[in-house]
Coordinates of C-alpha atoms and ligand atoms in Angstrom, one line a residue:
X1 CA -208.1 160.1 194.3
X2 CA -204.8 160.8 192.9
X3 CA -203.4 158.3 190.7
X4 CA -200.5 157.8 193.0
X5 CA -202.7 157.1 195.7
X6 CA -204.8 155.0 193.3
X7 CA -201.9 152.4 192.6
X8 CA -201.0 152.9 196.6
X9 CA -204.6 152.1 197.6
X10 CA -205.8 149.5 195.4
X11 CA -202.7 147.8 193.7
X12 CA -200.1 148.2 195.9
X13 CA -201.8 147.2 199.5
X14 CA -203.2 144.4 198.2
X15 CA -200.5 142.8 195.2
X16 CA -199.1 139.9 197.0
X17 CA -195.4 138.9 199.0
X18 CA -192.9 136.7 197.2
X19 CA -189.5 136.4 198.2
X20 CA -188.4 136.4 195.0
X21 CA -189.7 139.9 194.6
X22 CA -186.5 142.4 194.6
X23 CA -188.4 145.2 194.0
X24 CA -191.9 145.3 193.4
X25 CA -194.5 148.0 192.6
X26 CA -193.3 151.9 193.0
X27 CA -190.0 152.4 191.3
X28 CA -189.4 152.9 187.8
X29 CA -189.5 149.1 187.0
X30 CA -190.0 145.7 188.8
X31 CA -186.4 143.8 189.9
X32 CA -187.0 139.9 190.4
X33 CA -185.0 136.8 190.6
X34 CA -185.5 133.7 188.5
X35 CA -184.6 130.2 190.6
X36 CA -181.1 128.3 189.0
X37 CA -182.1 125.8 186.5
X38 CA -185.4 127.4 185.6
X39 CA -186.7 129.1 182.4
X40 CA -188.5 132.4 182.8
X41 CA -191.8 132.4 180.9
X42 CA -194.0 135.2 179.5
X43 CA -197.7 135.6 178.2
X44 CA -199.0 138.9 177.9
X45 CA -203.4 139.2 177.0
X46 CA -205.8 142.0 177.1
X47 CA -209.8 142.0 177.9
X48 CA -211.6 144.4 176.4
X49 CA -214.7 145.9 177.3
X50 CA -217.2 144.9 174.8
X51 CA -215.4 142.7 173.3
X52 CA -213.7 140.1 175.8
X53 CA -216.3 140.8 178.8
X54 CA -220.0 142.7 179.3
X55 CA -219.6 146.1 180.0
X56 CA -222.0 145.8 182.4
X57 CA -219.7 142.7 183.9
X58 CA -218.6 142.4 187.8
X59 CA -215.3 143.9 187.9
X60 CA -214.5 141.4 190.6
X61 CA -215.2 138.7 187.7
X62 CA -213.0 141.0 185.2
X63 CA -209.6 140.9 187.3
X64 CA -210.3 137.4 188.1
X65 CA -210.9 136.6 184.1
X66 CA -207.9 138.4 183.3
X67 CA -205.6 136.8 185.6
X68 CA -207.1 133.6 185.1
X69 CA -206.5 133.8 180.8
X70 CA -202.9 134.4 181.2
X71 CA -202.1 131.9 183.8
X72 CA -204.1 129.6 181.2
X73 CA -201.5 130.2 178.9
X74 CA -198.6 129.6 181.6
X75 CA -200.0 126.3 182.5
X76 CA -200.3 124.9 178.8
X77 CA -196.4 125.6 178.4
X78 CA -195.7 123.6 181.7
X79 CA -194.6 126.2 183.6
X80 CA -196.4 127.4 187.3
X81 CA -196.8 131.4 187.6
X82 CA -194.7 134.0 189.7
X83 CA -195.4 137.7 188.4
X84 CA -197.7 139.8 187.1
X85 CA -198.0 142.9 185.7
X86 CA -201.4 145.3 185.0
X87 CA -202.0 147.9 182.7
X88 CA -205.3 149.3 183.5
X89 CA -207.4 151.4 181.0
X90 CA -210.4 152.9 182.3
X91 CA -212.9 156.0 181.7
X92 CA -212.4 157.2 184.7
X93 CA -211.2 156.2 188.6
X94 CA -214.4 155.3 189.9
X95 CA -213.8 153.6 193.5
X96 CA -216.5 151.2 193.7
X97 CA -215.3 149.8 190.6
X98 CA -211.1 149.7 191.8
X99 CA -212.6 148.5 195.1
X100 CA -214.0 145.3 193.8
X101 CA -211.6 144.7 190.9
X102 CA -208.3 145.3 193.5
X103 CA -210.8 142.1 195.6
X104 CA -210.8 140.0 192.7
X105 CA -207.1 140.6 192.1
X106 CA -206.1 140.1 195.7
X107 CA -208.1 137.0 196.1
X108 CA -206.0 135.0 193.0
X109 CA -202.8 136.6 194.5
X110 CA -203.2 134.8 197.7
X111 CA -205.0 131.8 195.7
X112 CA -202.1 131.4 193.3
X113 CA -199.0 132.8 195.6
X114 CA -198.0 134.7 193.3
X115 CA -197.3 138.8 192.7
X116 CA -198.5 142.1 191.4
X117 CA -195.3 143.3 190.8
X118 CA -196.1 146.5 188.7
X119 CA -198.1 148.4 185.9
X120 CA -199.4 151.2 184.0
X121 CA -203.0 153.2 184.9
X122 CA -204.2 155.1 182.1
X123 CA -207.0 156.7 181.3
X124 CA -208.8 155.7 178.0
X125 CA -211.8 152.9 177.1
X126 CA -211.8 150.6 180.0
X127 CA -209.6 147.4 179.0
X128 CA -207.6 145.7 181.4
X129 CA -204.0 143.9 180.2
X130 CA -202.3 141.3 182.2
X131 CA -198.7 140.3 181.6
X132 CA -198.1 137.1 183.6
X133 CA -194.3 135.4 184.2
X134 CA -193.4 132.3 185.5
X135 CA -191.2 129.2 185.8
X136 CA -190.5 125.8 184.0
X137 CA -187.7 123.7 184.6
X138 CA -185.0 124.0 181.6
X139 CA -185.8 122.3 178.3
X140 CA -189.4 121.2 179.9
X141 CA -191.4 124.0 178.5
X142 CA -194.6 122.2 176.6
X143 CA -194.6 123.8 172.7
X144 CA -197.0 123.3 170.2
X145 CA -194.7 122.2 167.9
X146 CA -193.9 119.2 169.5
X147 CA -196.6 116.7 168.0
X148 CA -196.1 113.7 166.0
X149 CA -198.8 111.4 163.9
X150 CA -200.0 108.9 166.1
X151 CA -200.5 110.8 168.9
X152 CA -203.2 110.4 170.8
X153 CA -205.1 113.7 171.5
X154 CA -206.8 114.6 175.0
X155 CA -208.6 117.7 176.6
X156 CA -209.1 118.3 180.0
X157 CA -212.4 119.1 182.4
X158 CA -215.2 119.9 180.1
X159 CA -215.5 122.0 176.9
X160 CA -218.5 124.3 175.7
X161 CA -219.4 125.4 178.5
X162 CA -218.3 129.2 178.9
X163 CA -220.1 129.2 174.8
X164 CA -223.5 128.4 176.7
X165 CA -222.8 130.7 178.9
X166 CA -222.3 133.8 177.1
X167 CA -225.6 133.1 175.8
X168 CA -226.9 133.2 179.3
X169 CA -225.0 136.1 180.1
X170 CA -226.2 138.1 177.1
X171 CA -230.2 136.9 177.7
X172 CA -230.6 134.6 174.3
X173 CA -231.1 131.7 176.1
X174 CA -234.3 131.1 174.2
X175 CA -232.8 131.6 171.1
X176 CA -230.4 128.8 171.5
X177 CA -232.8 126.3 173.4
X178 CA -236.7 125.4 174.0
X179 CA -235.4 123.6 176.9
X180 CA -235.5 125.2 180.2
X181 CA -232.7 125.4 182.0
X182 CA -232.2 125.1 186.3
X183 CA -230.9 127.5 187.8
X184 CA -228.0 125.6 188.9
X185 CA -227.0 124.5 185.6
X186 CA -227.1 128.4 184.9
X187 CA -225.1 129.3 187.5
X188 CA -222.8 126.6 186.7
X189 CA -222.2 127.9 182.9
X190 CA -221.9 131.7 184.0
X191 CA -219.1 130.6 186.1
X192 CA -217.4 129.1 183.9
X193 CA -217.4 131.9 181.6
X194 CA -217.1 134.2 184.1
X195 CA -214.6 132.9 186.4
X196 CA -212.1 129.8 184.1
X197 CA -209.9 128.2 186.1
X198 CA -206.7 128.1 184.8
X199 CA -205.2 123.9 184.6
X200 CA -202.0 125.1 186.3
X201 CA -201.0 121.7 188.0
X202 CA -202.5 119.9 185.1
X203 CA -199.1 121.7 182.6
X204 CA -196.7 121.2 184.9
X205 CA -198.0 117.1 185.7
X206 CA -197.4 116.8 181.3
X207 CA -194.2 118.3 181.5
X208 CA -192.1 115.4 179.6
X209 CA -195.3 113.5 179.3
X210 CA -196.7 115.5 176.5
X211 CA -195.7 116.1 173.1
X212 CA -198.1 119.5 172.8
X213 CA -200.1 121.0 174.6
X214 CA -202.2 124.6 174.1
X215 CA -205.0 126.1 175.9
X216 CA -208.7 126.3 174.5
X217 CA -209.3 130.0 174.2
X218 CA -210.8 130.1 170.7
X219 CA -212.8 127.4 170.5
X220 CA -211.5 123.4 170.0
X221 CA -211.5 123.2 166.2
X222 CA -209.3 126.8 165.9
X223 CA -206.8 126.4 168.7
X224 CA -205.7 122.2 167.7
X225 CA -205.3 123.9 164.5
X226 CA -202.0 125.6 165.7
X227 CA -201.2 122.2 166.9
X228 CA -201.5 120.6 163.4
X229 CA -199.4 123.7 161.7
X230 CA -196.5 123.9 164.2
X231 CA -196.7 120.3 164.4
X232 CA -197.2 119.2 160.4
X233 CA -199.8 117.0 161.3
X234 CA -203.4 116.0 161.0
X235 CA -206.3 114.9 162.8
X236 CA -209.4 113.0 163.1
X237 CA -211.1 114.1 166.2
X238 CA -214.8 112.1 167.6
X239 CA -217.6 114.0 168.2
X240 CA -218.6 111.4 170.3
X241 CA -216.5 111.6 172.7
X242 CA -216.0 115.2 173.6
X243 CA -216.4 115.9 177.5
X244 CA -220.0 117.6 178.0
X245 CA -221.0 118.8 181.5
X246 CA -224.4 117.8 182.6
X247 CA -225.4 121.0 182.5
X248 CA -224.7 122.0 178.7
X249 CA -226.1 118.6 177.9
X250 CA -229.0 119.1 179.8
X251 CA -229.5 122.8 178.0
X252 CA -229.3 122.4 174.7
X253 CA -230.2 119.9 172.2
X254 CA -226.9 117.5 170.8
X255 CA -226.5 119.5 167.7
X256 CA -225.9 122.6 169.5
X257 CA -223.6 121.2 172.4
X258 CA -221.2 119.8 170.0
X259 CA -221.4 123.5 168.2
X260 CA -220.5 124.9 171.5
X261 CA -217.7 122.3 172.6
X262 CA -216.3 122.3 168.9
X263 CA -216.0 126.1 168.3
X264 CA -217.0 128.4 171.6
X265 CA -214.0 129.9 173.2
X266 CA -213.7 130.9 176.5
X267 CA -213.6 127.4 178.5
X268 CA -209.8 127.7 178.7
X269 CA -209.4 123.6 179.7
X270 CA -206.3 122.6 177.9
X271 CA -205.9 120.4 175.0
X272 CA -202.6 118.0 174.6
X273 CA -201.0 115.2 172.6
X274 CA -199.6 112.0 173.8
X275 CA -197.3 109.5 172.2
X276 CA -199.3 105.7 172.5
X277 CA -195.9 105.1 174.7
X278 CA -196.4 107.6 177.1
X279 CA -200.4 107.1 177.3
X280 CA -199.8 105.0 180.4
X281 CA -197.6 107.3 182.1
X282 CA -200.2 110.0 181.6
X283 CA -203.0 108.1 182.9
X284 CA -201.6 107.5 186.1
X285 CA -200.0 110.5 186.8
X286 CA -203.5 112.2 186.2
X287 CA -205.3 109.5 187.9
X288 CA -203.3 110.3 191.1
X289 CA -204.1 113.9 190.9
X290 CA -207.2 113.4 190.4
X291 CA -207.4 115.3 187.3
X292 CA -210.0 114.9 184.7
X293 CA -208.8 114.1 180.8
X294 CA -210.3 112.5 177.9
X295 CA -208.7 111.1 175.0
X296 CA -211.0 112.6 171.6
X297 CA -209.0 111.7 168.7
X298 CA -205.6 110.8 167.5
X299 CA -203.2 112.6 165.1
X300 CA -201.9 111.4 161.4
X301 CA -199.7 112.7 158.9
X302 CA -202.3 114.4 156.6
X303 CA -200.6 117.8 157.7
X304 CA -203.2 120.7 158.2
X305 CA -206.1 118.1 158.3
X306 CA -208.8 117.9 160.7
X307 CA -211.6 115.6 160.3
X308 CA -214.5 115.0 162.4
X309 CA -216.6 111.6 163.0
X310 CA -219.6 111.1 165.2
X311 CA -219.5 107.2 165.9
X312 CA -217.4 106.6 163.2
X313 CA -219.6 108.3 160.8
X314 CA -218.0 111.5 159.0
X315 CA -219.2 114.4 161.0
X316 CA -219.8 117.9 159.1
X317 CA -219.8 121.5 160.5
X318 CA -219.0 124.5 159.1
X319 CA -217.7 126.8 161.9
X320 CA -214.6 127.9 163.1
X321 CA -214.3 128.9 166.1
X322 CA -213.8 133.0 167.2
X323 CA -211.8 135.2 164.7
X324 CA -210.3 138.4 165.9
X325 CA -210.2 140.3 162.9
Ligands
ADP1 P1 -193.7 155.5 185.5 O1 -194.3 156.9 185.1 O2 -192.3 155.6 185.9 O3 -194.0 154.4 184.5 P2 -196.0 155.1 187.0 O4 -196.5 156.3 187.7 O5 -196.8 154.7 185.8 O6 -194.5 155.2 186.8 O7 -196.1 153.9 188.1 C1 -195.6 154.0 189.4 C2 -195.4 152.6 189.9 O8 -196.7 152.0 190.1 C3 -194.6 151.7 189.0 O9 -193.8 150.9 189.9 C4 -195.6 150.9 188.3 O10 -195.1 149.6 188.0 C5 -196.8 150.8 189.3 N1 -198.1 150.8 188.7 C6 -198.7 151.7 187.9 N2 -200.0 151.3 187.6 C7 -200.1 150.1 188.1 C8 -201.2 149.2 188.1 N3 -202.3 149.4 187.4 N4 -201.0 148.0 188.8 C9 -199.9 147.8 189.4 N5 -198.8 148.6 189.5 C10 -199.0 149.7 188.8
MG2 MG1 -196.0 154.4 183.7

């Protein structure tokens, strides 16, 4: 198949209807319109093949992840997702694998109402590179810069997960635990490694409720590090209260779940700050949405600092969550 045809069959057919969409994919570039009032915001990342996912990985799983990452980044500014764009690098067009990456794709298109509205196919090491827009009402946008001491610090969902289950995925579960593990709770951890869900309603419920917000890709103890920098602020966050699913808890001895939850990436649950005067707003707003949160710590004015207790009792570790270069 052509490349024309390619971007025809398996991008175009499939990449979504907006209204807001002028001109999508097939001209020279993408036209759109951004609603009166709002902000237009834009993440751009990139999964790479060996690096980001299994080569071997579904490439269902793949477009999902890579959708999935960026909107992750939308939701912890506040702002809900309109576009996207896909540059596609692969080895060659092989249709089995377009067929069921275009799936993927489509089925967060629909999911997310939102739209492919353009791209790039090259040919080259397979990597896939999503750039994702979207909206946030003026002077709402969630920074990371925003924190103050005394700010209470929560996460969402549960963390450590997607660290367990890269493990899975790679076959060392019996290097990490002597427990066995069910099936279920299995499943459950590849899932969340291989398909995150991105807290979309969760950043636009802390628009003007939180003072920062970011999203966990790196691992808890690198990403609230950005937090304390842009912020100039501190930290103490307990160990003992970090959210653990029942199934990393049930996996892995304490020691290593902690690990996991302080310094795995990939669980892309967002982490945010609240003022002690908006703690009440928060909670109900959340409650009624039914959306998870747990408060782990609280921020101070040692700027840069992060310290860790485990029931009070200083907490050591020496890792630091995943370093690109
Ligand atoms: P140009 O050479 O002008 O950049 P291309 O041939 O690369 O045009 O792309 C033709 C059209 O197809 C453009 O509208 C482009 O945005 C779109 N397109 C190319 N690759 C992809 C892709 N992987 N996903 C979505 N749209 C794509
Ligand atoms: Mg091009």
């Amino acid at each position: 198949m052509k490349e024309f045809n390619l971007i025809e069959h398996f991008f175009k057919a499939n990449s979504g209807q907006r209204k807001d969409v002028i001109i999508g994919i097939g001209d020279d570039a993408a036209v759109t319109h951004i609603p009166q009032g709002q902000a237009l915001v834009t993440t751009t990342d990139t999964l790479l093949s060996g690096v980001h996912f299994l080569p071997d990985a579904s490439p269902h799983a793949v477009a999902q992840k890579a959708i999935a990452v960026n909107l992750s980044d939308l939701a912890a500014m506040g702002a809900e997702p309109a576009w996207i764009s896909l540059s596609l690098s692969a080895p060659s067009a092989d249709e089995e694998w377009l067929k069921s990456f275009s799936s993927g794709l489509q089925e967060l298109v629909d999911y997310y109402s939102i739209q492919l509205i353009g791209g790039d196919t090259v040919q080259g090491p397979l990597a896939v590179t999503i750039t994702a827009q979207g909206f946030v009402p003026f002077e709402q946008a969630i920074t990371r810069s925003g924190a103050n001491p005394g700010d209470l610090v929560y996460v969402t969902g549960t963390i450590g997960d997607a660290g367990l289950g890269l493990a899975i995925a790679k076959n060392e579960q019996a290097q990490v635990s002597n427990k066995s593990m069910t099936e279920e709770n299995k499943a459950f951890l590849l899932k969340r490694l291989n398909y995150p869900t991105p807290r979309l309603l969760t950043g636009t419920k802390l628009r003007r409720i939180a003072s920062a917000c970011i999203d966990l890709s790196d691992g808890l103890i690198s990403d609230i590090k950005h937090i304390l920098n842009m912020s100039q602020c501190g930290a103490t966050i307990n160990i003992d209260k970090l959210p653990l699913s029942s199934a990393l808890f049930d996996s892995v001895d304490k020691e290593r779940a902690v690990n996991y939850a302080l310094s795995a990436g990939d669980d892309y649950e967002l982490l945010f700050t609240v003022s002690e005067e908006q703690k009440g707003n928060l909670e109900t707003t959340l409650a009624s949405a039914n959306i998870p949160v747990t408060c782990i710590g609280q921020l101070n004015g040692s700027v840069g600092k992060l310290e860790l207790y485990d029931n009070g009792q200083p907490y050591k570790v020496d890792i630091q969550g995943y370093q690109h270069f």
